[in-house]
Amino acid sequence: MDATAWALIGVAVVAITAAAGAFVVAFRRSRPEPRPEPDATAGVSAETRQADRSRAGVRLEPIQAGTPTLVEEVPETEEEAPVPAPVASDAVEVVETQRVVEVSPEEAGVTRRQFFNRAIGTAFGSYLGLFSLASLAMLWPKLSGGFGADVVAGAINDLRTEVFNPDRTVTPVYIPEARGYIVPAPDDLGEQFSDVGVVAGGLMALYQRCVHLGCTVPWCESSQGFECPCHGSKYDMVGEYSAGPAPRNLDRFVVEERDGDLVVRTGSIVQTPRAASPIVQYPQGASCIGF
Ligand code: FES
């Protein structure tokens, strides 16, 4: 993998980590902070605390409508002196119309702030997640060895045998994975191909895509060139421009020789300008298209 692939992998990893972080932060923020228990006896004298045992062991009973509210005390310890029960009388009537009851966070449900925090976190995390998936999808061909990665076209000796015919004509070898043709390299590369690493083992690899508007350019055996059926651009057997609206030569890939194999680096495409003086003769016979 080249530096670009590693950079994209890094971006994807960072985005996935950020997405996970966003989820965690959002859900942690939405959880209510535990509140300290209020000290109901703050500021109360020791004598009063001793006398007031009402908070310990108290059980609240449902209130019956129309009856005075009584509280049943449960002694906390055996030594504790029983506290006289309040006496209901006609003079004092305790009427409780509303009771404030503290509930747990689970009982309280989701507050509006929690809802918005979670919504924002989910949206942000989803965006980063989708971005990560898109990055990985873009990287997938490079990771899986398809177009965009290095493609092993085959043994150079075998390819040369297929490309060069006994009658001195050539037949390019089509490599579907590379979306291109293996063609012979001319003995004299000229200025346009000499410095760009597009020759290995006497062979070159041409991209099948027409440089005019992108049609696939087929090989024409009779003319010994590539002829585009869409608008009539024509290129010789090494991809040099010959005729038609194409603005430059056919694009080609950087190639390498590895252990006797020809490796086509389909992630590295080389563009060259129209040939001022083509290296090979074209056409060498009848054209395959009507242009
Ligand atoms: S797309 Fe090939 S000539 Fe137009």
XYZ file of C-alpha atoms and ligand atoms in Angstrom:
295
model
C 0.000 0.000 0.000
C 1.194 3.493 -0.755
C 1.233 6.533 1.524
C -2.232 7.633 0.385
C -3.765 4.318 1.402
C -2.123 4.492 4.825
C -3.332 8.067 5.224
C -6.907 7.076 4.368
C -6.760 4.156 6.790
C -5.572 6.565 9.467
C -8.449 8.931 8.740
C -10.957 6.073 8.919
C -9.553 4.837 12.240
C -9.621 8.352 13.718
C -13.200 8.870 12.516
C -14.369 5.559 13.989
C -12.681 6.384 17.294
C -14.250 9.846 17.301
C -17.676 8.358 16.568
C -17.354 5.943 19.465
C -16.166 8.785 21.692
C -19.114 10.954 20.689
C -21.544 8.192 21.655
C -19.855 7.669 24.999
C -19.690 11.388 25.825
C -23.303 11.989 24.805
C -24.667 9.158 26.911
C -22.494 9.961 29.893
C -23.594 13.596 29.792
C -27.220 12.549 29.615
C -26.934 10.493 32.808
C -27.968 12.576 35.828
C -25.245 13.377 38.321
C -25.844 11.734 41.694
C -27.058 14.455 44.043
C -25.853 14.487 47.646
C -28.466 13.651 50.193
C -29.538 16.928 51.887
C -28.718 17.120 55.557
C -32.079 17.724 57.147
C -30.497 18.189 60.582
C -28.045 20.903 59.592
C -28.173 23.724 62.129
C -30.228 21.712 64.581
C -28.971 21.562 68.147
C -27.822 18.314 69.697
C -30.722 18.319 72.142
C -33.206 18.668 69.371
C -31.570 15.868 67.415
C -31.725 13.673 70.481
C -35.375 14.455 70.943
C -36.292 14.158 67.303
C -36.069 10.569 66.184
C -38.742 10.992 63.630
C -36.505 10.436 60.561
C -35.297 7.056 61.683
C -37.444 4.099 60.826
C -40.413 5.983 59.489
C -42.778 4.378 57.062
C -45.182 6.516 55.124
C -48.632 5.157 54.708
C -51.143 6.049 52.017
C -53.479 8.790 53.120
C -57.120 7.981 53.417
C -59.343 10.770 52.261
C -61.033 12.595 55.119
C -58.934 11.116 57.878
C -56.242 12.782 59.886
C -52.734 11.860 58.838
C -51.022 9.692 61.358
C -47.539 8.391 61.290
C -46.645 5.037 62.668
C -43.268 4.969 64.264
C -41.100 1.931 64.201
C -38.588 1.901 67.029
C -35.041 1.839 65.703
C -33.593 0.053 68.712
C -35.007 -1.703 71.698
C -33.516 0.828 74.104
C -35.174 3.669 72.330
C -37.889 5.222 74.354
C -41.262 5.113 72.653
C -42.405 8.459 71.430
C -45.957 9.352 72.265
C -48.169 9.043 69.266
C -49.708 12.207 68.002
C -53.207 12.647 69.155
C -55.846 13.455 66.676
C -58.384 15.815 68.003
C -61.203 17.870 66.717
C -59.136 21.001 67.241
C -56.317 19.913 64.965
C -57.018 18.432 61.603
C -54.133 17.544 59.327
C -55.100 17.750 55.735
C -52.556 16.716 53.143
C -53.493 17.644 49.631
C -50.195 17.189 47.901
C -47.153 15.197 48.635
C -43.783 15.652 47.013
C -42.192 12.322 46.402
C -38.618 11.890 45.263
C -38.272 9.284 42.551
C -35.279 7.475 41.130
C -33.766 8.489 37.761
C -35.157 5.291 36.260
C -38.668 6.220 37.394
C -38.257 9.816 36.204
C -37.527 8.708 32.618
C -35.649 10.825 30.042
C -35.549 14.572 30.530
C -35.550 17.033 27.662
C -31.868 17.794 28.177
C -31.034 14.099 28.163
C -33.075 13.648 25.011
C -31.262 16.453 23.158
C -27.841 15.314 24.362
C -28.510 11.824 23.126
C -29.964 13.062 19.844
C -26.944 15.263 19.138
C -24.540 12.510 20.098
C -26.351 9.989 17.942
C -26.446 12.315 14.919
C -22.777 13.222 15.242
C -21.750 9.636 15.789
C -23.833 8.474 12.826
C -22.214 11.086 10.601
C -18.728 10.014 11.616
C -19.681 6.372 11.251
C -20.941 6.917 7.714
C -17.824 8.910 6.891
C -15.711 6.032 8.149
C -17.641 3.517 6.083
C -17.294 5.706 2.991
C -13.552 5.941 3.550
C -13.269 2.196 3.929
C -15.414 1.665 0.825
C -13.077 3.925 -1.129
C -10.119 1.975 0.196
C -11.655 -1.402 -0.429
C -10.261 -1.958 -3.945
C -6.770 -1.142 -2.690
C -7.188 -3.488 0.247
C -8.707 -6.308 -1.752
C -6.212 -6.196 -4.645
C -8.623 -5.050 -7.378
C -8.366 -2.019 -9.600
C -6.494 0.666 -7.711
C -4.064 -1.858 -6.229
C -1.036 -3.608 -7.650
C -2.184 -6.278 -10.104
C 0.030 -9.176 -11.091
C -0.476 -9.523 -14.852
C 1.509 -12.757 -15.140
C 5.002 -14.017 -15.907
C 6.833 -11.615 -18.180
C 8.123 -14.396 -20.449
C 4.595 -15.758 -20.919
C 3.200 -12.319 -21.602
C 5.871 -11.614 -24.211
C 5.060 -14.887 -25.939
C 1.391 -13.901 -26.118
C 2.009 -10.312 -27.197
C 4.513 -10.883 -29.981
C 3.239 -12.875 -32.925
C 5.530 -14.842 -35.272
C 4.515 -12.626 -38.224
C 5.869 -9.564 -36.329
C 2.411 -8.229 -35.533
C 1.302 -7.828 -31.925
C -1.769 -8.866 -29.975
C -2.159 -7.016 -26.653
C -3.032 -9.129 -23.623
C -6.123 -7.827 -21.854
C -5.965 -7.922 -18.026
C -9.522 -7.436 -16.674
C -8.390 -6.748 -13.092
C -6.129 -3.962 -14.319
C -8.683 -2.693 -16.845
C -5.895 -2.447 -19.320
C -3.786 -4.023 -22.038
C -0.238 -5.325 -21.927
C 1.524 -4.075 -25.038
C 5.119 -4.152 -26.253
C 7.397 -1.279 -25.351
C 9.218 0.222 -28.292
C 12.989 -0.143 -28.359
C 13.344 3.618 -28.433
C 11.024 5.037 -25.772
C 11.583 8.633 -26.739
C 11.216 11.468 -24.247
C 7.580 10.835 -23.401
C 8.068 7.420 -21.741
C 11.692 7.284 -20.660
C 11.450 8.744 -17.137
C 8.101 7.630 -15.795
C 8.523 3.924 -14.973
C 6.020 2.625 -17.483
C 8.234 -0.094 -18.965
C 9.285 -3.408 -17.386
C 10.526 -6.511 -19.159
C 10.011 -4.824 -22.522
C 6.291 -4.401 -21.835
C 3.913 -1.561 -20.993
C 0.354 -1.463 -19.590
C -2.249 0.830 -21.205
C -5.444 1.964 -19.459
C -8.463 0.896 -21.530
C -10.313 4.196 -20.952
C -10.423 6.649 -23.864
C -8.951 9.982 -22.792
C -11.632 11.880 -24.749
C -14.835 11.026 -22.877
C -14.062 7.730 -21.207
C -15.330 5.012 -23.558
C -13.583 1.656 -23.443
C -11.187 1.488 -26.385
C -10.935 -1.903 -28.112
C -7.928 -3.283 -29.973
C -8.103 -3.430 -33.772
C -6.050 -6.351 -35.066
C -6.066 -5.271 -38.671
C -4.849 -1.703 -38.122
C -2.613 -2.712 -35.178
C -3.965 0.093 -33.017
C -6.637 1.066 -30.526
C -9.731 2.660 -32.050
C -12.494 4.265 -30.041
C -15.975 3.529 -31.410
C -17.570 6.529 -29.654
C -16.028 9.504 -31.506
C -13.244 7.969 -33.546
C -10.087 8.645 -31.575
C -7.258 6.383 -32.706
C -4.047 5.362 -30.987
C -1.183 3.190 -32.159
C -0.108 -0.078 -30.521
C 1.825 1.713 -27.762
C -1.047 4.114 -27.081
C 0.228 7.171 -28.885
C -2.398 9.547 -30.204
C -2.977 9.303 -33.946
C -6.388 10.803 -34.806
C -9.715 12.043 -33.448
C -10.756 14.366 -30.590
C -8.622 12.736 -27.875
C -6.462 15.409 -26.210
C -3.476 13.164 -25.406
C -2.065 9.664 -25.633
C -3.817 6.773 -23.953
C -3.021 6.793 -20.238
C -0.749 4.067 -18.931
C 0.175 2.509 -15.609
C 3.455 2.351 -13.763
C 4.739 -1.232 -14.024
C 7.356 -3.266 -12.144
C 9.082 -6.595 -12.517
C 8.775 -8.733 -9.372
C 10.176 -12.264 -9.302
C 9.748 -12.576 -13.036
C 6.165 -11.289 -12.971
C 4.863 -8.088 -14.455
C 3.091 -6.053 -11.778
C 0.726 -3.325 -12.943
C 0.323 -0.541 -10.391
C -3.194 0.524 -11.302
C -3.155 3.188 -8.585
C -0.410 5.047 -10.479
C -1.639 6.373 -13.825
C 0.678 8.302 -16.101
C -0.611 10.858 -18.609
C 1.432 11.986 -21.569
C 0.754 14.675 -24.196
C -0.005 13.926 -27.817
C 3.004 12.456 -29.510
C 4.696 15.054 -31.699
C 6.281 12.318 -33.779
C 4.864 8.828 -33.047
C 7.359 6.041 -32.382
C 5.549 3.242 -34.224
C 3.767 3.101 -37.536
C -0.028 3.323 -37.566
C -2.238 2.166 -39.237
C -0.803 -1.029 -40.605
C -4.072 -2.195 -42.183
C -7.815 -1.545 -42.373
C -9.539 0.364 -39.576
C -12.154 -1.360 -37.431
C -14.431 1.700 -37.056
C -16.222 3.878 -39.593
C -14.553 7.131 -38.688
S -14.732 8.734 -25.977
Fe -13.259 7.965 -27.330
S -13.258 9.355 -28.905
Fe -14.722 10.135 -27.578
